Tab-separated table of C-alpha atoms in Angstrom:
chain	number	residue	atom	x	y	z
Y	6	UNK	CA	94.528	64.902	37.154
Y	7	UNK	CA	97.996	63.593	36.705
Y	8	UNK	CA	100.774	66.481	37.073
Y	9	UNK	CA	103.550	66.180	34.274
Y	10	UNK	CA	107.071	64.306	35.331
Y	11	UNK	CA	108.659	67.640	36.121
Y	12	UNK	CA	105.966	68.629	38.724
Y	13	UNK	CA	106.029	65.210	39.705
Y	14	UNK	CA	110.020	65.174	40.126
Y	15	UNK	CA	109.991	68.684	42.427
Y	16	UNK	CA	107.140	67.490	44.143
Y	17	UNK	CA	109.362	64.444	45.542
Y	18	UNK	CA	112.797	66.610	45.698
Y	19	UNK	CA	110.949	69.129	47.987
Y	20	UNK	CA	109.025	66.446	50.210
Y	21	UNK	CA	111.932	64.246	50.806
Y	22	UNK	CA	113.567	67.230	52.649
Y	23	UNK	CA	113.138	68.349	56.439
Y	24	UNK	CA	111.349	70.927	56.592
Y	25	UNK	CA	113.425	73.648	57.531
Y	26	UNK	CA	116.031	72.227	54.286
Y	27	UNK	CA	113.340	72.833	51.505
Y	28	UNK	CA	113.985	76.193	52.280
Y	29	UNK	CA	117.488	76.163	51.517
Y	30	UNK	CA	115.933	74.197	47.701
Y	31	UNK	CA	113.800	77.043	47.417
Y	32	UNK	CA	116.708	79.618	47.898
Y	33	UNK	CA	118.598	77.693	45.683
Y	34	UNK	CA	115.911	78.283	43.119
Y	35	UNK	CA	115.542	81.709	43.984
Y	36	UNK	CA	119.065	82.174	43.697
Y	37	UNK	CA	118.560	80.727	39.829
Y	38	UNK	CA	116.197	82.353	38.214
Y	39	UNK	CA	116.201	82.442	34.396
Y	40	UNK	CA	117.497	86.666	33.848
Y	41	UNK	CA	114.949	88.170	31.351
Y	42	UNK	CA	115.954	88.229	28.248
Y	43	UNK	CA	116.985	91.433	26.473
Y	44	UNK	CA	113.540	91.866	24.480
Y	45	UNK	CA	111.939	91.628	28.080
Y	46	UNK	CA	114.073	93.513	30.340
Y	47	UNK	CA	114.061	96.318	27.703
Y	48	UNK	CA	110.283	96.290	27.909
Y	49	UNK	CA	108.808	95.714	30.875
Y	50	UNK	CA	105.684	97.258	30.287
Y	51	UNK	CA	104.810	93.963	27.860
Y	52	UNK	CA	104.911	91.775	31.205
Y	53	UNK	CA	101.940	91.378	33.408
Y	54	UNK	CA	102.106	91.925	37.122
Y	55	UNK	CA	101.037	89.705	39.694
Y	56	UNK	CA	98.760	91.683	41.773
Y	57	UNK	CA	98.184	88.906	44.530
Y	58	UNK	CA	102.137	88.783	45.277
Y	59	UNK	CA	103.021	91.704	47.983
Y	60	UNK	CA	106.605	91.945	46.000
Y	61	UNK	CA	106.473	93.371	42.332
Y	62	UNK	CA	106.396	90.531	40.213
Y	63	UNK	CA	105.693	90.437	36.540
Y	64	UNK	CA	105.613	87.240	34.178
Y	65	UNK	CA	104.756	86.636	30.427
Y	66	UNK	CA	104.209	83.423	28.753
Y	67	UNK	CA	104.685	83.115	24.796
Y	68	UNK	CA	103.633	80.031	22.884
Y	69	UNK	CA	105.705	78.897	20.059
Y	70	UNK	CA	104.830	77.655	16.778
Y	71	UNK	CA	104.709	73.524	17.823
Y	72	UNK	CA	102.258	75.586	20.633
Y	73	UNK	CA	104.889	74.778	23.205
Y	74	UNK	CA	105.013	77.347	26.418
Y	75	UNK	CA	108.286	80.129	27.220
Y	76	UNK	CA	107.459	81.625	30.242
Y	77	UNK	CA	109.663	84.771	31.395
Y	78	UNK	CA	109.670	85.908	35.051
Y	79	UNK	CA	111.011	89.133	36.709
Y	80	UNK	CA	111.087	89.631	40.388
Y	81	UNK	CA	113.563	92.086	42.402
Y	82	UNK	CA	116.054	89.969	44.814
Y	83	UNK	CA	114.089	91.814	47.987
Y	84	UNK	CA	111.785	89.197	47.499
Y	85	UNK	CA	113.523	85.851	46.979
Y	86	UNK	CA	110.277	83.533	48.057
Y	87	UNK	CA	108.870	85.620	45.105
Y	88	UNK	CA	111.660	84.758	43.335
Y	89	UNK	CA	111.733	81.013	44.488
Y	90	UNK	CA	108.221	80.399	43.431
Y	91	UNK	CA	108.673	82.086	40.326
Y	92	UNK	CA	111.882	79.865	39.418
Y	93	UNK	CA	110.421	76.625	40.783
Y	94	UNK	CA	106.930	77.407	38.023
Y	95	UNK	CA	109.943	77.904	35.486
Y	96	UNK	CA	111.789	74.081	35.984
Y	97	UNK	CA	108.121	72.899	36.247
Y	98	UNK	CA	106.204	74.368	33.625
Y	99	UNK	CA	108.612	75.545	30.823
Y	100	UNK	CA	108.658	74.002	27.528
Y	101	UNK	CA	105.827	72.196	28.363
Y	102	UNK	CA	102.894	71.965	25.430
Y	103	UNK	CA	100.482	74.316	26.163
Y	104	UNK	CA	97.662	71.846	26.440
Y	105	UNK	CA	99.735	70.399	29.674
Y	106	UNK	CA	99.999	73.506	31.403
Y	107	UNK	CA	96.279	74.284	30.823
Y	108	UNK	CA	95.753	70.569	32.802
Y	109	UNK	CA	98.359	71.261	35.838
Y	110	UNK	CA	96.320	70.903	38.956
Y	111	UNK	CA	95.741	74.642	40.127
Y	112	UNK	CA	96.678	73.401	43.640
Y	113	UNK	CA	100.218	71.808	42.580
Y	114	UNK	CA	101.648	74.268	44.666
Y	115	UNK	CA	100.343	73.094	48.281
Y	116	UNK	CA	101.614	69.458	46.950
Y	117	UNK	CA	105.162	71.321	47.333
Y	118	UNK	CA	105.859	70.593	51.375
Y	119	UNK	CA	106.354	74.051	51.946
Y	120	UNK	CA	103.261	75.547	53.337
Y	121	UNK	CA	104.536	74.832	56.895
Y	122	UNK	CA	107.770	76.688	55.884
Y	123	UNK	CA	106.460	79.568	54.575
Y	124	UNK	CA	102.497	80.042	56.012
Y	125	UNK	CA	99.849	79.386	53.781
Y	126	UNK	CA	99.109	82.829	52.864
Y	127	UNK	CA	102.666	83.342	51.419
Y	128	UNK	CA	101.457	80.496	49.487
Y	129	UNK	CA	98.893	82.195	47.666
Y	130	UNK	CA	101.542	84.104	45.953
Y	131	UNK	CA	102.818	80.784	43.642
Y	132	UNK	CA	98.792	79.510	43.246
Y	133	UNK	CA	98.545	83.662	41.866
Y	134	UNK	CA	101.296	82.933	39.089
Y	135	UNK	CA	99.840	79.850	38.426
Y	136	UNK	CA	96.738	80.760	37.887
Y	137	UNK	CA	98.265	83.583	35.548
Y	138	UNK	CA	100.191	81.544	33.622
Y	139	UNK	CA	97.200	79.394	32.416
Y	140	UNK	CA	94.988	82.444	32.059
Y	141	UNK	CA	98.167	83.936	29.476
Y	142	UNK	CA	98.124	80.672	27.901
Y	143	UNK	CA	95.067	79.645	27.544
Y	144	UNK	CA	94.145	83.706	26.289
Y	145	UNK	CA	97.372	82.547	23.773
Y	146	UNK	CA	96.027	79.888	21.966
Y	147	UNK	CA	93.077	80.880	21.350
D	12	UNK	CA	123.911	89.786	80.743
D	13	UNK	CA	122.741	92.971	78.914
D	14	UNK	CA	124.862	95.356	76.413
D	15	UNK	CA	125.148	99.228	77.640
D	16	UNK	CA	122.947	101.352	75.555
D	17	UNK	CA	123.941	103.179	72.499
D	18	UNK	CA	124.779	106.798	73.426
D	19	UNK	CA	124.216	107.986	69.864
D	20	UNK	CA	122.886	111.561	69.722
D	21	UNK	CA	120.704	110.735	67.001
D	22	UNK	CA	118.552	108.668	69.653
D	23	UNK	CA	118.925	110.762	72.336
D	24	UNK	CA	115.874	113.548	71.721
D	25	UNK	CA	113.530	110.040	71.813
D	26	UNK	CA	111.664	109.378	75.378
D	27	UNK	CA	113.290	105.873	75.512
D	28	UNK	CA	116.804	106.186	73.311
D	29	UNK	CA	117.845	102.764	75.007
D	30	UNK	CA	115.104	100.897	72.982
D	31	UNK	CA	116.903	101.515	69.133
D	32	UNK	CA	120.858	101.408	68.256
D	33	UNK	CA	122.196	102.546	65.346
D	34	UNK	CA	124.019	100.719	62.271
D	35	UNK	CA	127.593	102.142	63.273
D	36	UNK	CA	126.476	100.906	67.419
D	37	UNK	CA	125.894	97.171	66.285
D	38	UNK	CA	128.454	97.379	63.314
D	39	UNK	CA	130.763	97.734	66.227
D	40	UNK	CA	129.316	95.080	68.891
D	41	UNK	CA	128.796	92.887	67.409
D	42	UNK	CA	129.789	89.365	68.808
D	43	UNK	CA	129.628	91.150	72.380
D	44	UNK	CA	128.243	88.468	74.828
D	45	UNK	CA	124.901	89.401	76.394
D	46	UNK	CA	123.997	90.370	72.288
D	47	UNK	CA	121.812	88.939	70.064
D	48	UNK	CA	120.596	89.804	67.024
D	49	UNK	CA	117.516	88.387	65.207
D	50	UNK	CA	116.279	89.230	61.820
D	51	UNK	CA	112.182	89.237	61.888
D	52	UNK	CA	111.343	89.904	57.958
D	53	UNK	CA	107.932	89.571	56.402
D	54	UNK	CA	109.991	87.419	53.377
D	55	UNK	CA	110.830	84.124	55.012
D	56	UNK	CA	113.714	83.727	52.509
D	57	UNK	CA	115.204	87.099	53.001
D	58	UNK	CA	117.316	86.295	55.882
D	59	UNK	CA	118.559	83.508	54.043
D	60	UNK	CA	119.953	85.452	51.308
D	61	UNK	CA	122.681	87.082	53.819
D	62	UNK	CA	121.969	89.025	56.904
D	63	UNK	CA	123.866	90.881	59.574
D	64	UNK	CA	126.695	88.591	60.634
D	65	UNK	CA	126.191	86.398	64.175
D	66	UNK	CA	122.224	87.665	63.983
D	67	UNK	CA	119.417	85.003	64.447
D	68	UNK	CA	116.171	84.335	62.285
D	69	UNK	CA	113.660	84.589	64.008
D	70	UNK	CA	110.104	84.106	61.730
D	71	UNK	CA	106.712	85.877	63.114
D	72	UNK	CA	104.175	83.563	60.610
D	73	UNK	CA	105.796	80.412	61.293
D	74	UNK	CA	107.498	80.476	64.792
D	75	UNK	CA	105.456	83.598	66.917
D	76	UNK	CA	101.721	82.270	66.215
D	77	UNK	CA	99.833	79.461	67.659
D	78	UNK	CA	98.838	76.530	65.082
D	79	UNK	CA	95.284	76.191	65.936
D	80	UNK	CA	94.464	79.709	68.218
D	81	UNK	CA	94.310	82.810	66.694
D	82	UNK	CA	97.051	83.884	69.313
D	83	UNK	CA	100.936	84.021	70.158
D	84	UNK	CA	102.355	81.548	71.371
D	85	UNK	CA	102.241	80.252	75.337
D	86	UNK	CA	104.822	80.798	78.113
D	87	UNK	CA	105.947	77.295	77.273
D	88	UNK	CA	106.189	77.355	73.749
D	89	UNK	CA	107.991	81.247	74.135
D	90	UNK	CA	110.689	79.480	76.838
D	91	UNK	CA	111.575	77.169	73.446
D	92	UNK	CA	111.618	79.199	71.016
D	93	UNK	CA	114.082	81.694	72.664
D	94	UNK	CA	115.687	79.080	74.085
D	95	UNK	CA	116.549	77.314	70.708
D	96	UNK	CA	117.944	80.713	69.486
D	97	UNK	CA	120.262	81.077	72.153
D	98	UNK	CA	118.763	83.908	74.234
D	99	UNK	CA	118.890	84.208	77.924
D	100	UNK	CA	116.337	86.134	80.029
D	101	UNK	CA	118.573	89.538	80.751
D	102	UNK	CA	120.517	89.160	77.159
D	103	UNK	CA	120.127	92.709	75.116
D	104	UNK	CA	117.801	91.444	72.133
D	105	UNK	CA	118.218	93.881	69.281
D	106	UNK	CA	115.746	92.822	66.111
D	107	UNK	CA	115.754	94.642	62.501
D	108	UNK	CA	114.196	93.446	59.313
D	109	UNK	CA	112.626	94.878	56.084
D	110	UNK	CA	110.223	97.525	55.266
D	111	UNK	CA	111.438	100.237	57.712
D	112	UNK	CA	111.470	97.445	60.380
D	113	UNK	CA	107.535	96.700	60.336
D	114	UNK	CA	108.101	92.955	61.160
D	115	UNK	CA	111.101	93.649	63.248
D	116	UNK	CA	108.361	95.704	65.259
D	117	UNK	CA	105.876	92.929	65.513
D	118	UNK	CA	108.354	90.886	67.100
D	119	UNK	CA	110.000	93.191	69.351
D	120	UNK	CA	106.212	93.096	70.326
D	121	UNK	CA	105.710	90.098	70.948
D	122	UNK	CA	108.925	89.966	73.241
D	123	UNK	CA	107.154	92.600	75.350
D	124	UNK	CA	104.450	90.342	76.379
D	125	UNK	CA	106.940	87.852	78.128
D	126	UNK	CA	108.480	90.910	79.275
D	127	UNK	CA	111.401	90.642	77.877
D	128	UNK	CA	113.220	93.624	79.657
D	129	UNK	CA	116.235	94.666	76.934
D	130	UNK	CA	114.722	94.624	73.158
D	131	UNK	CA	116.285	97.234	70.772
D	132	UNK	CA	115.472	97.809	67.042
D	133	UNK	CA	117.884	98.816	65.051
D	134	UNK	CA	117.080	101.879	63.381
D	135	UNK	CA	116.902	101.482	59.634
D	136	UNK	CA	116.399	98.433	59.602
D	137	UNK	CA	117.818	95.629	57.267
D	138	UNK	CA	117.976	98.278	54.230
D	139	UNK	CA	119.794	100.964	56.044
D	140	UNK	CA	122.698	98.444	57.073
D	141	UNK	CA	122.652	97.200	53.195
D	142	UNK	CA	122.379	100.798	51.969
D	143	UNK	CA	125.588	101.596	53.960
D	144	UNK	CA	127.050	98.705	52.170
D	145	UNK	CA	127.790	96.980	55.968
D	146	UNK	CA	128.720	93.304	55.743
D	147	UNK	CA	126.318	90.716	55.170
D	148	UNK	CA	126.772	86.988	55.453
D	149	UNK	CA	125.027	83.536	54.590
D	150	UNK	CA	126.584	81.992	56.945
D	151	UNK	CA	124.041	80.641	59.740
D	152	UNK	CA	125.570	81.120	63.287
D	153	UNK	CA	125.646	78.279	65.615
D	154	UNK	CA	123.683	78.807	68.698
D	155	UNK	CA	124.177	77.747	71.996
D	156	UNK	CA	120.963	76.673	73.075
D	157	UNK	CA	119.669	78.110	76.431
D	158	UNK	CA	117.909	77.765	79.127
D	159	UNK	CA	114.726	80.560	78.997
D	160	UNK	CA	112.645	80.274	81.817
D	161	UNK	CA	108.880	79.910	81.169
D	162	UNK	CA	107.453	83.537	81.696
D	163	UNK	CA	103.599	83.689	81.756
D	164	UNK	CA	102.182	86.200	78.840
D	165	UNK	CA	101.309	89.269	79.756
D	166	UNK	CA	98.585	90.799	77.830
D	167	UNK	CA	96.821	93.541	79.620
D	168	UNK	CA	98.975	96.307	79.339
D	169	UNK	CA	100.132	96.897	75.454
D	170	UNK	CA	97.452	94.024	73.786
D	171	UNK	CA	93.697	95.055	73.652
D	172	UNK	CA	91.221	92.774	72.963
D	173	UNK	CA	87.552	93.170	70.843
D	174	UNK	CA	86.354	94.425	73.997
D	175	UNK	CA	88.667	96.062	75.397
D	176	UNK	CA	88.105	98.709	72.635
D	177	UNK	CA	84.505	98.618	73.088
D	178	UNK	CA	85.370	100.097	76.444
D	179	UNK	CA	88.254	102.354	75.512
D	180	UNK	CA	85.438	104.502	73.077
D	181	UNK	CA	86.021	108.006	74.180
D	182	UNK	CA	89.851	107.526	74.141
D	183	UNK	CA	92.092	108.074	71.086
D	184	UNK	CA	92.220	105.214	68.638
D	185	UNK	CA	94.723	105.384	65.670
D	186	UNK	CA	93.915	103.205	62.428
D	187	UNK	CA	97.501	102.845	60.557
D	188	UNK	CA	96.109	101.257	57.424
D	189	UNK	CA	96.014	102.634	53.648
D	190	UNK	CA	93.595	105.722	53.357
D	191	UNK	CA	90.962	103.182	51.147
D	192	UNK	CA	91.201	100.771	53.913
D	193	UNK	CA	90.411	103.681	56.303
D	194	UNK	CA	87.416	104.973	54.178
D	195	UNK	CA	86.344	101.215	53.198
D	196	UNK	CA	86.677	101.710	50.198
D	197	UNK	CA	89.109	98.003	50.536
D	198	UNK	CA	88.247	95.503	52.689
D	199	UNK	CA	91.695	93.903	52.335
D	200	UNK	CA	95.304	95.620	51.794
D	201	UNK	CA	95.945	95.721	47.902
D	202	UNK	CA	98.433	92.548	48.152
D	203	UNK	CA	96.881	90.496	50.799
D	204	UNK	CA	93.188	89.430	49.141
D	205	UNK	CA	93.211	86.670	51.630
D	206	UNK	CA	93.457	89.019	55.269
D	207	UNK	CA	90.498	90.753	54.599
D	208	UNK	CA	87.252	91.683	56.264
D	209	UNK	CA	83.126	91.744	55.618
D	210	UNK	CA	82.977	95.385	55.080
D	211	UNK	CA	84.802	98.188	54.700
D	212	UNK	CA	85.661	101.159	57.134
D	213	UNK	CA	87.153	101.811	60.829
D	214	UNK	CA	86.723	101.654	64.444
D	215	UNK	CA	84.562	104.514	65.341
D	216	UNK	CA	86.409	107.675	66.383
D	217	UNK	CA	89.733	106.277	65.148
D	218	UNK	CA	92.413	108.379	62.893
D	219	UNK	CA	94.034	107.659	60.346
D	220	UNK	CA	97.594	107.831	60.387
D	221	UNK	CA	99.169	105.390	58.315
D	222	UNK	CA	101.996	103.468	59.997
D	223	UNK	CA	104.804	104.150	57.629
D	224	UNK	CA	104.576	108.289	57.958
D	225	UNK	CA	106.731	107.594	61.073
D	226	UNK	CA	109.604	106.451	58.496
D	227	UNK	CA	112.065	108.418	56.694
D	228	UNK	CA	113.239	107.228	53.142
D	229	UNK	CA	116.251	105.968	54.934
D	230	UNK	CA	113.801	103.709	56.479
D	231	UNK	CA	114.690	105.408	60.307
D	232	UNK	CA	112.036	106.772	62.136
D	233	UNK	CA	111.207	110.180	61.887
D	234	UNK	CA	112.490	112.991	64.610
D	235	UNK	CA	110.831	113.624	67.554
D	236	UNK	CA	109.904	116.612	66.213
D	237	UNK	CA	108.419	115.415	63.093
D	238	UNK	CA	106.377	112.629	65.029
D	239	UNK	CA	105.106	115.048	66.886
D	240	UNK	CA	103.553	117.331	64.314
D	241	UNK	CA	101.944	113.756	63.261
D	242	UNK	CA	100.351	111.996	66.420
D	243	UNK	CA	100.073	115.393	68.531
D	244	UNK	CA	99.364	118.210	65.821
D	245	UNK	CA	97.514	115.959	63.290
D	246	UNK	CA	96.135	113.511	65.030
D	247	UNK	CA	95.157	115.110	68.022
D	248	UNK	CA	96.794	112.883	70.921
D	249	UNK	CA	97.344	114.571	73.842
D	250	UNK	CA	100.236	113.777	76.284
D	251	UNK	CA	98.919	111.302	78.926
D	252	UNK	CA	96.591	110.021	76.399
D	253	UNK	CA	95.247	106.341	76.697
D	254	UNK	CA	95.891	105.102	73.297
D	255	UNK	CA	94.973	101.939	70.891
D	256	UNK	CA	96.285	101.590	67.602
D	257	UNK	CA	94.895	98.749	65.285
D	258	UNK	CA	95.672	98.059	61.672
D	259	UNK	CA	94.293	94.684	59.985
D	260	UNK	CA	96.262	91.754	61.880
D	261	UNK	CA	98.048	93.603	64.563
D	262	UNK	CA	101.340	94.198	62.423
D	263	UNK	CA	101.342	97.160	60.969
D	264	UNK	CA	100.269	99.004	64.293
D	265	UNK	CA	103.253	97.249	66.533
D	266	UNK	CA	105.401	99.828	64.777
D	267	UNK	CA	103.280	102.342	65.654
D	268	UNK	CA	102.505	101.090	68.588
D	269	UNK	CA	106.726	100.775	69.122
D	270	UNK	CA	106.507	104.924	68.072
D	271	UNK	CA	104.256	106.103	70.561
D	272	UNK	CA	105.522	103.757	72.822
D	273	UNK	CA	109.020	104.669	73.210
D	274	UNK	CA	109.786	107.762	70.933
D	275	UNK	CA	106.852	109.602	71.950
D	276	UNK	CA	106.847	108.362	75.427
D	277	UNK	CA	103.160	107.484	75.900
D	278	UNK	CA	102.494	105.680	78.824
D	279	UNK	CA	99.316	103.551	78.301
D	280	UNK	CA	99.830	102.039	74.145
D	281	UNK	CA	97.932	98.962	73.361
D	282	UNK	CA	97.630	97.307	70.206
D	283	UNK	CA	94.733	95.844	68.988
D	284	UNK	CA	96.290	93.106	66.845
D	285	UNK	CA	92.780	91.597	66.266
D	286	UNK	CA	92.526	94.555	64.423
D	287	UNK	CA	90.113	95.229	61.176
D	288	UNK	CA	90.012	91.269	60.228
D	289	UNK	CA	88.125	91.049	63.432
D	290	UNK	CA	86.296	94.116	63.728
D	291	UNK	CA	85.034	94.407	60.483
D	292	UNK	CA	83.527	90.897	60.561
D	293	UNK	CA	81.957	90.987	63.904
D	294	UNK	CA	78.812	90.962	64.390
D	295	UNK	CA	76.918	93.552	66.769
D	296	UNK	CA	79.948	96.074	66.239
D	297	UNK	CA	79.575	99.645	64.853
D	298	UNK	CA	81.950	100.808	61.775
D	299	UNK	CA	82.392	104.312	60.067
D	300	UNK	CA	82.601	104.474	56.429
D	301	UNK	CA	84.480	107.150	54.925
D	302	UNK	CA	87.184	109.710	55.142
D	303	UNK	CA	85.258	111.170	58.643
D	304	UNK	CA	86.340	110.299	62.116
D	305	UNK	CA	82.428	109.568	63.444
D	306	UNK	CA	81.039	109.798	66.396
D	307	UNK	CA	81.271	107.651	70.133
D	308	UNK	CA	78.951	104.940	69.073
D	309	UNK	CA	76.255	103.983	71.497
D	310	UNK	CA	76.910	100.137	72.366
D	311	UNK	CA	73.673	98.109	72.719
D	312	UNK	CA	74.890	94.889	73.768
């Protein structure tokens, strides 16, 4: 399974970092997530939570008409490795044809370098999303 | 060199008042030498996003557990670690964090088992010094490495072991996990699919009291008073008790552990940080299901 460029591209900006730097990236990503946009933030019961994340996280995914993927995150700044894993999906995965997001490898995220930053079972948090996001998409095009 | 001990009256009903400081103690010694302040948060990131100016991360998933063991880290690998954050052996160690100071607990914990005479928490915790809008900073502080000597760990006295609690069955045991983990009705805490066990239930005899009635909103720990009505009222302990308190890793119940311990005055605490992921997927070992305490078990083997 080859990831798209993007994935590619973080996987190498992440890995080329010491460890104890990619989590100053990650903050930096944290620190940039997307805001919701009004349609969203005024209606956040049309977002799905992410059960498997111990911080309240919700995301949605919407598929255009060329079937290319939006996806909207909202996560509360108590949680910024929420946050981060949430943003980095976003630079990886939106805009993206649907088709290609229903190919990413599920396990992109341990490709990241960050496990031995963060523990492997914060990890599971970002592998959750993912797996939500192609669930929401794939539920989408059908 | 340690700090004198905050005289607040707010701490002094507790049985130890030298183990917490307030916000408006630290707020104002900060930078005092023979201080140091580490943040211990269950976020990895959170400390990152500004913290108490001058304090120290210190990280219980990535820098308190062995690699390979399920264990804490060695004598050798504690001398290190405090080492590389700048602490010396009689320093004044005071740790806060988020969620009413669960992780700040686990550390402080930890600390305990090298014997690490002066750790405080701060009461509140991370959200109480936020809430009272107290300065926060990104900057990182640099540390002057030091010299820690290596101090064998200490387990026998506040860590119990599978089998220790085998033979403690007759003495009060306190389960500080959700009611449904408690009944068995979850075999895992609603977030954490991953820490869970084969079945459902508790320890035999054990009560419930889940950790975080010991907080108030404010995220400080209840009054003496209150606490009371919940360990000795509710739950039944009994000055002079023997006590073990166990949750699912051994988190969870440091803060209790920390409440009994020194707000309660207990003399004998232990924590079982093996806890439910252990007990509840051994083999040979008896479980309750349901909301009733249950019987002393009768150990075969």
């Amino acid at each position: 399974m080859t990831n798209p460029p993007a994935i590619q591209a973080l996987i190498a900006d992440f890995n080329e970092l010491p460890i104890k730097e990619r989590l100053d990236l990650l903050l930096e990503f944290s620190d940039n997530l997307p805001k919701l946009p009004a349609r969203y933030a005024d209606h956040p019961d049309l977002l799905e939570r992410v059960e498997e994340c111990q911080a309240p996280v919700y995301l949605f995914v919407e598929i255009d008409d060329a079937k290319h993927v939006q996806l909207f995150f909202s996560a509360p700044p108590e949680a910024p490795t929420t946050r981060g894993f949430a943003s980095v999906l976003h630079e990886a995965l939106n805009g993206l044809p649907a088709q290609e997001i229903l190919d990413v490898d599920a396990n992109f995220p341990d490709e990241l370098g960050l496990t031995a930053a963060v523990s492997p079972l914060r990890m599971n948090g970002m592998r959750a999303m993912l797996a939500r996001i192609k669930r929401q998409t794939r539920e989408k095009l059908a | 060199m340690s700090v004198p001990f905050d005289p607040s009256e707010s701490l002094r009903e507790y049985a130890h008042p030298e183990a917490l400081v307030t916000t408006e103690w630290l707020a104002q010694n900060l930078g005092t030498k023979g201080l140091v302040v580490l943040e211990s948060d269950e976020d990895v990131l959170l400390y990152q996003t500004g913290h108490i100016p001058t304090a120290v991360k210190i990280d219980w998933f990535t820098e308190l557990n062995d690699d390979t063991l399920r264990d804490y880290l060695d004598g050798t690998d504690f001398a290190a670690l405090l080492s590389s954050k700048g602490i010396n052996r009689d320093d004044t160690v005071v740790i806060y964090g988020d969620k009413s100071n669960w992780w700040a607990s686990y550390a402080l914990w930890v600390f305990k088992l090298f014997g690490h005479e002066d750790v405080r928490l701060l009461n509140g915790g991370r959200e109480k010094w936020i809430a009272e809008g107290r300065e926060l900073t990104r900057e990182i502080p640099e540390v002057e490495v030091t010299n820690y000597p290596v101090i064998e760990r200490h387990d026998s006295q506040i860590r119990a072991f599978r089998d220790d609690v085998m033979k403690h069955f007759g003495n009060p045991l306190i389960d500080v996990r959700s009611p449904q983990e408690y009944t068995g009705e979850r075999t895992h805490m609603p977030d954490y699919p991953e820490e869970g066990a084969l079945r459902g239930g508790h320890i035999p005899t054990a009560a419930s009291v889940p950790w975080a009635r010991a907080a108030n909103e404010d995220k400080t720990f209840k009054s003496l008073a209150d606490l009371q009505q919940i360990y000795l009222e509710e739950a039944g302990l009994k000055p002079g008790d023997d006590v073990i308190a166990y949750c699912r890793i051994g988190e969870r119940s440091s803060h209790t552990w920390f409440v009994l311990k020194y707000l309660l005055g207990f003399y004998s605490v232990r924590n079982y940080d093996g806890s439910w992921t252990e007990w509840g997927s051994s083999v040979a070992v008896p479980i309750v299901k349901g909301p009733e305490r249950g019987a002393v078990p009768v150990i075969k083997r």
